Amino acid sequence: MLLFNGAVFCTILYVCVGQDTSLDNLIADIFKTGETSVPTTQKTGIDAATVDPTRSPISAAQYQSCGDQKECVPRWLCTNNTINTSGENIIDIRIDTAAPCKNYLDLCCDLSNKVDKPDITVPRPDAAKGCGYQNPNGIGFKITGAVNQEAEFAEFPWMVAILREEAQLNLYECGGALIAPNVVLTAAHCVHNKEPNTIVVRAGEWDTQTKKEIIPHEDRYVKEIVYHEQFNKGSLYNDVALLSLESAFTSQQNIQPVCLPSSGDVFDYDRCFATGWGKNKFGKDGEYQVILKKVDLPVMPRQQCQTNLRETRLGRHFILHESFICAGGEKDKDTCKGDGGSPLVCPIKGEPNRFKSAGIVAWGIGCGEENIPGVYTNVASLRAWIDEKLKIWQINPKHYTP
């Protein structure tokens, strides 16, 4: 439920008392493409390691004519000096009705300038440098017109969508964060009592209604789901789950893990980012977002959060469980319905553009109300549990600690 200047960006909303909520009511089909999406895993016989990060996912497409000897092609497939590697290649994501090309990622290109491969280099990331590195200027292009808090392409490369396979379609279920090449951190309420083979994780996604990004997204089936043994589906205490994937994601600029916090980390008053594709307003009129959104939020100290929440319908006896952390409380800036499981990440001090996971979107009272923060799973308080499960899967948690 990210709201900003009147634009709401929503997450899965769960209330401890006084409201009947159902995960089934939160499933939306924003990730449907009109065709079956087959995850690149061993099930399909497709080797994920063969994905080339510099290839265009639509290189074989039939392009729309936009004039004599001109076609609408992805901007990075036109060599007329529109795209460069300095970050000056600006794309306005707002619809321009006068533009000859319908898709904002396309450019009307002279046929003599059309190429099969991008004229910019998308470098492979250096996995050795570690986790949690943001791409603040995006990859391949930079956007303008982001009046609704749209994120840059690949700005938050750990962000994933958790999809549910149903009738040959992938339906959006929740958000999550990549914490290792084959492990996703999300909320337990997103995957509680779900069968692993019905869940698909999509990484590298940005605009859910196009496949024309410069680096394609990748899908993986889930092999195993573990959620906290003391997860309470009513109060959402210990609302944390890990998804083990059938095969690891390839290391690309738009697919990278976020760092994990240390057990004692406290983020009070830090300004952090929440991301997701949740609804644009609270209630039945809200719509799921097409392009990944971001919102910056302050972490609210625990005692203040509990005091503020007691002023809501939760009442004066409400006690904030130790497995929660709060962020927000600024009018029209929040997370809301549709963003459950999505990450709240906070900056690593002394390391610009580097982040660690601080929270997982859990629940809230309304969306974007002044002095009413959103409530997130406290990742630092559950770090020992996360480490225990990662070691069972033979993954060294230290590799994902800054």
Short mmCIF file of C-alpha atoms in Angstrom, two decimals:
data_model
loop_
_atom_site.label_atom_id
_atom_site.label_comp_id
_atom_site.label_asym_id
_atom_site.label_seq_id
_atom_site.Cartn_x
_atom_site.Cartn_y
_atom_site.Cartn_z
CA MET A 1 0.00 0.00 0.00
CA LEU A 2 2.51 2.57 -0.98
CA LEU A 3 0.83 5.92 -0.99
CA PHE A 4 2.56 9.09 -2.06
CA ASN A 5 1.06 12.47 -2.95
CA GLY A 6 -2.34 10.86 -3.19
CA ALA A 7 -1.12 7.77 -5.05
CA VAL A 8 -1.57 4.66 -2.93
CA PHE A 9 0.68 1.62 -3.17
CA CYS A 10 -0.90 -1.30 -1.29
CA THR A 11 0.15 -4.56 0.37
CA ILE A 12 -1.62 -7.57 1.82
CA LEU A 13 -3.51 -6.24 4.81
CA TYR A 14 -3.97 -8.41 7.86
CA VAL A 15 -5.59 -7.18 11.05
CA CYS A 16 -5.16 -8.98 14.35
CA VAL A 17 -8.73 -8.44 15.47
CA GLY A 18 -12.10 -7.32 14.18
CA GLN A 19 -11.65 -8.23 10.53
CA ASP A 20 -12.10 -11.38 8.50
CA THR A 21 -9.43 -11.64 5.83
CA SER A 22 -8.77 -14.37 3.27
CA LEU A 23 -5.67 -14.97 1.21
CA ASP A 24 -7.88 -16.17 -1.65
CA ASN A 25 -9.41 -12.71 -1.86
CA LEU A 26 -5.94 -11.21 -2.24
CA ILE A 27 -4.92 -13.16 -5.36
CA ALA A 28 -4.87 -11.00 -8.47
CA ASP A 29 -3.99 -11.80 -12.06
CA ILE A 30 -1.71 -8.86 -12.83
CA PHE A 31 1.04 -11.25 -13.84
CA LYS A 32 -1.05 -12.97 -16.52
CA THR A 33 0.48 -12.50 -19.96
CA GLY A 34 -2.21 -14.24 -21.98
CA GLU A 35 -0.04 -17.29 -22.43
CA THR A 36 1.39 -20.02 -20.27
CA SER A 37 4.60 -19.02 -18.52
CA VAL A 38 6.96 -21.96 -18.13
CA PRO A 39 9.57 -21.66 -15.39
CA THR A 40 13.13 -22.28 -16.53
CA THR A 41 13.88 -25.21 -14.27
CA GLN A 42 14.86 -28.82 -14.67
CA LYS A 43 11.15 -29.66 -14.99
CA THR A 44 11.09 -28.01 -18.40
CA GLY A 45 14.45 -29.23 -19.59
CA ILE A 46 15.62 -25.64 -20.04
CA ASP A 47 19.02 -24.87 -18.58
CA ALA A 48 18.74 -21.56 -16.72
CA ALA A 49 22.50 -21.08 -16.96
CA THR A 50 22.19 -20.54 -20.72
CA VAL A 51 20.27 -17.27 -20.31
CA ASP A 52 22.31 -14.44 -21.87
CA PRO A 53 21.87 -11.21 -19.89
CA THR A 54 22.61 -9.11 -22.95
CA ARG A 55 20.01 -10.65 -25.22
CA SER A 56 16.72 -8.97 -25.94
CA PRO A 57 13.77 -11.18 -24.99
CA ILE A 58 11.92 -10.02 -28.11
CA SER A 59 14.70 -10.10 -30.69
CA ALA A 60 12.64 -12.35 -32.96
CA ALA A 61 9.48 -10.24 -32.71
CA GLN A 62 7.62 -8.67 -35.63
CA TYR A 63 7.89 -4.92 -35.12
CA GLN A 64 5.19 -2.33 -35.80
CA SER A 65 5.78 0.05 -38.71
CA CYS A 66 5.97 3.72 -37.73
CA GLY A 67 6.74 5.28 -41.11
CA ASP A 68 8.55 4.70 -44.37
CA GLN A 69 11.46 2.35 -43.68
CA LYS A 70 10.89 2.74 -39.92
CA GLU A 71 9.84 0.35 -37.16
CA CYS A 72 9.06 0.56 -33.44
CA VAL A 73 11.81 -1.44 -31.74
CA PRO A 74 13.10 -1.59 -28.16
CA ARG A 75 15.18 1.54 -27.65
CA TRP A 76 18.36 -0.41 -26.99
CA LEU A 77 18.06 -2.06 -30.43
CA CYS A 78 18.31 1.24 -32.29
CA THR A 79 21.76 2.72 -32.91
CA ASN A 80 20.71 6.33 -33.43
CA ASN A 81 22.50 7.57 -30.31
CA THR A 82 19.34 7.50 -28.20
CA ILE A 83 20.74 5.04 -25.71
CA ASN A 84 24.05 5.26 -23.90
CA THR A 85 25.68 3.85 -20.80
CA SER A 86 25.97 7.13 -18.89
CA GLY A 87 22.46 7.11 -17.52
CA GLU A 88 21.31 9.88 -19.83
CA ASN A 89 19.05 7.54 -21.80
CA ILE A 90 15.81 8.85 -20.37
CA ILE A 91 12.50 7.07 -20.92
CA ASP A 92 9.21 8.68 -19.92
CA ILE A 93 6.98 5.91 -18.57
CA ARG A 94 3.88 8.10 -18.77
CA ILE A 95 1.87 7.46 -21.93
CA ASP A 96 2.50 9.98 -24.72
CA THR A 97 -0.49 9.80 -27.05
CA ALA A 98 1.46 11.63 -29.78
CA ALA A 99 4.30 9.10 -29.84
CA PRO A 100 4.39 6.89 -32.95
CA CYS A 101 5.09 3.77 -30.85
CA LYS A 102 2.48 2.47 -28.43
CA ASN A 103 4.92 0.93 -25.95
CA TYR A 104 6.98 3.45 -23.94
CA LEU A 105 10.02 1.15 -24.16
CA ASP A 106 9.93 1.29 -27.96
CA LEU A 107 11.45 3.87 -30.29
CA CYS A 108 10.63 4.66 -33.91
CA CYS A 109 13.85 3.55 -35.57
CA ASP A 110 15.16 3.82 -39.13
CA LEU A 111 15.61 0.29 -40.49
CA SER A 112 19.25 1.10 -41.25
CA ASN A 113 19.84 1.69 -37.53
CA LYS A 114 18.05 -1.44 -36.27
CA VAL A 115 20.26 -4.09 -34.65
CA ASP A 116 19.70 -7.56 -33.22
CA LYS A 117 21.70 -6.99 -30.04
CA PRO A 118 21.81 -3.95 -27.77
CA ASP A 119 24.36 -1.27 -28.58
CA ILE A 120 25.01 -0.90 -24.85
CA THR A 121 26.83 -3.32 -22.62
CA VAL A 122 24.98 -4.82 -19.69
CA PRO A 123 27.83 -6.12 -17.53
CA ARG A 124 27.47 -9.27 -15.52
CA PRO A 125 27.47 -8.44 -11.82
CA ASP A 126 30.47 -9.29 -9.72
CA ALA A 127 28.97 -11.80 -7.30
CA ALA A 128 32.11 -11.62 -5.21
CA LYS A 129 31.38 -8.06 -4.14
CA GLY A 130 28.52 -9.29 -1.98
CA CYS A 131 24.82 -8.88 -1.31
CA GLY A 132 22.47 -5.94 -1.10
CA TYR A 133 23.69 -3.65 -3.87
CA GLN A 134 21.02 -1.39 -5.31
CA ASN A 135 21.08 -0.08 -8.89
CA PRO A 136 19.89 3.48 -8.08
CA ASN A 137 19.94 4.61 -11.72
CA GLY A 138 18.50 1.42 -13.11
CA ILE A 139 20.03 -0.72 -15.85
CA GLY A 140 20.04 0.15 -19.56
CA PHE A 141 17.71 3.13 -19.26
CA LYS A 142 16.51 5.69 -16.76
CA ILE A 143 12.89 6.71 -16.37
CA THR A 144 11.16 10.05 -15.97
CA GLY A 145 7.52 10.70 -15.24
CA ALA A 146 7.62 8.46 -12.16
CA VAL A 147 4.90 10.45 -10.39
CA ASN A 148 3.57 7.34 -8.64
CA GLN A 149 6.87 6.24 -7.12
CA GLU A 150 7.84 3.78 -9.84
CA ALA A 151 11.19 2.08 -9.26
CA GLU A 152 13.91 2.11 -11.89
CA PHE A 153 14.37 -1.10 -13.85
CA ALA A 154 16.53 -3.45 -11.70
CA GLU A 155 16.81 -0.82 -8.94
CA PHE A 156 15.96 -3.45 -6.31
CA PRO A 157 17.34 -6.67 -7.83
CA TRP A 158 16.35 -8.82 -4.84
CA MET A 159 12.62 -8.16 -5.33
CA VAL A 160 10.64 -11.21 -6.47
CA ALA A 161 7.02 -12.00 -7.21
CA ILE A 162 5.51 -15.15 -5.75
CA LEU A 163 3.00 -16.62 -8.19
CA ARG A 164 0.48 -19.42 -7.90
CA GLU A 165 0.00 -21.74 -10.87
CA GLU A 166 -3.66 -22.21 -11.73
CA ALA A 167 -5.27 -23.37 -14.97
CA GLN A 168 -2.08 -22.82 -17.00
CA LEU A 169 -1.74 -19.25 -15.72
CA ASN A 170 0.49 -17.66 -13.10
CA LEU A 171 -1.54 -15.58 -10.63
CA TYR A 172 0.11 -13.07 -8.33
CA GLU A 173 0.12 -14.15 -4.69
CA CYS A 174 2.71 -12.10 -2.76
CA GLY A 175 6.08 -10.41 -2.85
CA GLY A 176 9.38 -11.70 -1.51
CA ALA A 177 13.13 -11.07 -1.41
CA LEU A 178 15.96 -13.16 -2.78
CA ILE A 179 18.47 -13.86 0.04
CA ALA A 180 20.54 -16.49 -1.81
CA PRO A 181 20.54 -17.61 -5.46
CA ASN A 182 18.04 -20.36 -4.62
CA VAL A 183 16.29 -19.06 -1.47
CA VAL A 184 13.48 -16.52 -1.06
CA LEU A 185 12.43 -14.79 2.17
CA THR A 186 8.71 -14.02 2.44
CA ALA A 187 5.79 -13.98 4.88
CA ALA A 188 4.42 -17.23 6.24
CA HIS A 189 0.85 -16.06 5.62
CA CYS A 190 1.62 -16.00 1.88
CA VAL A 191 2.53 -19.68 1.61
CA HIS A 192 0.90 -21.30 4.66
CA ASN A 193 -0.55 -24.70 3.67
CA LYS A 194 0.47 -24.23 0.03
CA GLU A 195 1.93 -27.08 -2.03
CA PRO A 196 5.46 -26.20 -3.23
CA ASN A 197 4.87 -27.47 -6.76
CA THR A 198 2.07 -24.93 -7.24
CA ILE A 199 4.28 -21.93 -6.42
CA VAL A 200 6.51 -20.12 -8.93
CA VAL A 201 9.03 -17.41 -8.03
CA ARG A 202 9.71 -14.72 -10.60
CA ALA A 203 12.89 -12.64 -10.27
CA GLY A 204 14.03 -9.71 -12.36
CA GLU A 205 10.47 -8.53 -13.02
CA TRP A 206 9.65 -4.83 -13.36
CA ASP A 207 6.75 -4.04 -15.69
CA THR A 208 4.33 -6.95 -15.38
CA GLN A 209 2.59 -6.18 -18.67
CA THR A 210 5.59 -6.34 -20.99
CA LYS A 211 8.42 -8.70 -21.83
CA LYS A 212 10.44 -5.94 -23.49
CA GLU A 213 12.83 -5.06 -20.66
CA ILE A 214 16.50 -5.17 -21.69
CA ILE A 215 17.14 -8.19 -19.42
CA PRO A 216 14.32 -10.75 -19.16
CA HIS A 217 12.87 -11.97 -15.89
CA GLU A 218 13.34 -15.59 -14.84
CA ASP A 219 10.94 -18.07 -13.20
CA ARG A 220 11.69 -20.96 -10.86
CA TYR A 221 9.55 -23.63 -9.25
CA VAL A 222 9.63 -23.97 -5.47
CA LYS A 223 11.08 -27.21 -4.13
CA GLU A 224 10.39 -26.76 -0.40
CA ILE A 225 8.52 -24.34 1.86
CA VAL A 226 9.38 -23.88 5.53
CA TYR A 227 7.65 -21.40 7.79
CA HIS A 228 8.21 -20.64 11.46
CA GLU A 229 7.05 -23.36 13.81
CA GLN A 230 5.40 -20.73 16.03
CA PHE A 231 3.69 -18.85 13.22
CA ASN A 232 0.21 -17.79 14.34
CA LYS A 233 -2.13 -17.32 11.40
CA GLY A 234 -4.53 -15.23 13.50
CA SER A 235 -2.14 -12.72 15.08
CA LEU A 236 0.62 -13.26 12.47
CA TYR A 237 3.29 -13.68 15.15
CA ASN A 238 6.54 -15.03 13.60
CA ASP A 239 5.25 -14.35 10.09
CA VAL A 240 8.30 -15.63 8.20
CA ALA A 241 8.89 -18.32 5.59
CA LEU A 242 11.71 -19.51 3.35
CA LEU A 243 11.29 -20.96 -0.13
CA SER A 244 13.94 -23.33 -1.48
CA LEU A 245 13.98 -23.28 -5.29
CA GLU A 246 14.46 -26.22 -7.61
CA SER A 247 17.37 -24.43 -9.27
CA ALA A 248 19.29 -21.26 -8.53
CA PHE A 249 18.72 -18.01 -10.38
CA THR A 250 21.50 -16.92 -12.68
CA SER A 251 23.56 -13.96 -11.51
CA GLN A 252 22.37 -10.96 -13.51
CA GLN A 253 22.22 -7.22 -12.89
CA ASN A 254 18.47 -7.49 -12.30
CA ILE A 255 18.66 -10.60 -10.08
CA GLN A 256 20.80 -10.29 -6.95
CA PRO A 257 20.27 -11.19 -3.25
CA VAL A 258 19.72 -8.69 -0.45
CA CYS A 259 21.82 -8.87 2.72
CA LEU A 260 20.49 -10.29 5.98
CA PRO A 261 20.64 -8.25 9.19
CA SER A 262 22.49 -9.34 12.31
CA SER A 263 20.40 -10.58 15.23
CA GLY A 264 20.88 -7.41 17.26
CA ASP A 265 20.26 -4.88 14.51
CA VAL A 266 17.97 -1.95 15.38
CA PHE A 267 16.72 0.37 12.62
CA ASP A 268 14.86 3.02 14.67
CA TYR A 269 14.42 6.27 12.72
CA ASP A 270 16.27 4.92 9.65
CA ARG A 271 14.64 5.79 6.33
CA CYS A 272 14.11 2.54 4.49
CA PHE A 273 12.48 1.33 1.27
CA ALA A 274 9.47 -0.92 0.80
CA THR A 275 8.76 -2.25 -2.69
CA GLY A 276 5.96 -4.18 -4.39
CA TRP A 277 3.19 -4.43 -6.97
CA GLY A 278 0.33 -3.95 -4.50
CA LYS A 279 -2.90 -2.06 -4.99
CA ASN A 280 -2.95 1.67 -5.62
CA LYS A 281 -5.56 2.38 -2.98
CA PHE A 282 -7.27 0.74 -0.02
CA GLY A 283 -10.60 -0.98 -0.61
CA LYS A 284 -12.44 -2.50 -3.55
CA ASP A 285 -11.51 0.30 -5.95
CA GLY A 286 -7.78 -0.35 -5.65
CA GLU A 287 -5.90 -1.83 -8.58
CA TYR A 288 -2.69 -3.84 -8.62
CA GLN A 289 0.28 -1.92 -9.99
CA VAL A 290 1.87 -2.71 -13.34
CA ILE A 291 5.36 -1.30 -12.68
CA LEU A 292 7.23 -2.06 -9.45
CA LYS A 293 6.72 0.71 -6.88
CA LYS A 294 8.91 1.94 -4.05
CA VAL A 295 8.30 4.11 -1.01
CA ASP A 296 10.71 5.47 1.58
CA LEU A 297 9.53 5.06 5.16
CA PRO A 298 10.94 5.83 8.61
CA VAL A 299 11.27 2.94 11.05
CA MET A 300 9.21 3.77 14.14
CA PRO A 301 10.58 2.78 17.57
CA ARG A 302 8.77 -0.13 19.14
CA GLN A 303 7.21 1.67 22.12
CA GLN A 304 5.97 4.53 19.96
CA CYS A 305 4.49 2.06 17.48
CA GLN A 306 2.61 0.20 20.20
CA THR A 307 1.29 3.47 21.64
CA ASN A 308 0.10 4.65 18.23
CA LEU A 309 -1.55 1.33 17.39
CA ARG A 310 -3.44 1.42 20.69
CA GLU A 311 -5.19 4.53 19.39
CA THR A 312 -6.74 2.42 16.61
CA ARG A 313 -9.46 -0.23 16.87
CA LEU A 314 -6.84 -2.57 18.33
CA GLY A 315 -7.51 -0.84 21.64
CA ARG A 316 -5.50 0.24 24.65
CA HIS A 317 -4.56 -3.31 25.71
CA PHE A 318 -2.84 -4.20 22.44
CA ILE A 319 0.73 -5.51 22.87
CA LEU A 320 3.10 -5.43 19.90
CA HIS A 321 4.78 -8.82 19.62
CA GLU A 322 8.58 -8.96 19.56
CA SER A 323 8.51 -10.53 16.09
CA PHE A 324 7.25 -7.25 14.59
CA ILE A 325 8.89 -4.01 13.49
CA CYS A 326 7.02 -0.85 12.44
CA ALA A 327 7.62 1.64 9.65
CA GLY A 328 5.66 4.56 8.27
CA GLY A 329 3.14 6.77 10.01
CA GLU A 330 3.50 9.50 7.41
CA LYS A 331 0.28 10.45 5.64
CA ASP A 332 -0.22 8.84 2.23
CA LYS A 333 3.01 6.82 2.42
CA ASP A 334 2.58 3.19 3.34
CA THR A 335 2.38 -0.43 2.24
CA CYS A 336 -1.05 -2.03 1.81
CA LYS A 337 -3.14 -4.82 0.27
CA GLY A 338 -1.25 -6.91 -2.25
CA ASP A 339 2.28 -6.37 -0.92
CA GLY A 340 2.32 -9.07 1.73
CA GLY A 341 5.69 -10.81 1.94
CA SER A 342 7.47 -7.93 0.20
CA PRO A 343 10.71 -6.61 1.70
CA LEU A 344 11.43 -3.54 3.78
CA VAL A 345 15.14 -2.84 3.31
CA CYS A 346 17.30 -0.39 5.26
CA PRO A 347 20.62 1.18 4.26
CA ILE A 348 23.88 -0.30 5.47
CA LYS A 349 25.69 2.51 7.26
CA GLY A 350 28.87 3.66 5.56
CA GLU A 351 28.14 1.77 2.35
CA PRO A 352 26.21 3.87 -0.19
CA ASN A 353 23.47 2.14 -2.17
CA ARG A 354 23.75 -1.05 -0.15
CA PHE A 355 20.86 -2.51 1.84
CA LYS A 356 19.89 -5.23 4.28
CA SER A 357 16.51 -6.80 4.93
CA ALA A 358 14.82 -5.26 7.98
CA GLY A 359 11.21 -6.29 7.57
CA ILE A 360 8.62 -8.33 5.67
CA VAL A 361 5.23 -6.77 4.94
CA ALA A 362 2.80 -8.37 7.39
CA TRP A 363 -0.27 -6.26 8.32
CA GLY A 364 -1.63 -2.81 9.04
CA ILE A 365 -4.65 -0.78 10.08
CA GLY A 366 -5.87 0.91 6.93
CA CYS A 367 -3.33 2.39 4.55
CA GLY A 368 -1.38 5.62 4.72
CA GLU A 369 -3.03 7.06 7.82
CA GLU A 370 -1.05 9.70 9.66
CA ASN A 371 0.71 8.33 12.79
CA ILE A 372 -0.47 4.78 12.01
CA PRO A 373 2.57 2.75 10.87
CA GLY A 374 2.55 -0.43 8.87
CA VAL A 375 3.64 -3.59 10.70
CA TYR A 376 6.40 -5.82 9.34
CA THR A 377 8.00 -9.06 10.42
CA ASN A 378 11.20 -8.20 12.29
CA VAL A 379 13.86 -10.06 10.28
CA ALA A 380 16.66 -9.31 12.77
CA SER A 381 14.70 -10.92 15.62
CA LEU A 382 14.27 -14.07 13.51
CA ARG A 383 17.81 -14.23 12.12
CA ALA A 384 18.72 -17.28 14.24
CA TRP A 385 15.75 -19.18 12.80
CA ILE A 386 16.73 -18.19 9.26
CA ASP A 387 20.33 -19.31 9.83
CA GLU A 388 19.18 -22.67 11.17
CA LYS A 389 17.12 -23.38 8.05
CA LEU A 390 19.80 -22.19 5.65
CA LYS A 391 22.35 -24.50 7.25
CA ILE A 392 19.98 -27.43 6.79
CA TRP A 393 19.95 -26.53 3.09
CA GLN A 394 23.78 -26.33 3.21
CA ILE A 395 23.86 -22.60 2.59
CA ASN A 396 26.30 -20.49 4.58
CA PRO A 397 24.34 -17.55 6.06
CA LYS A 398 27.58 -15.58 6.49
CA HIS A 399 27.79 -15.19 2.73
CA TYR A 400 24.71 -12.96 2.90
CA THR A 401 25.69 -10.85 5.87
CA PRO A 402 27.48 -7.58 5.03
#
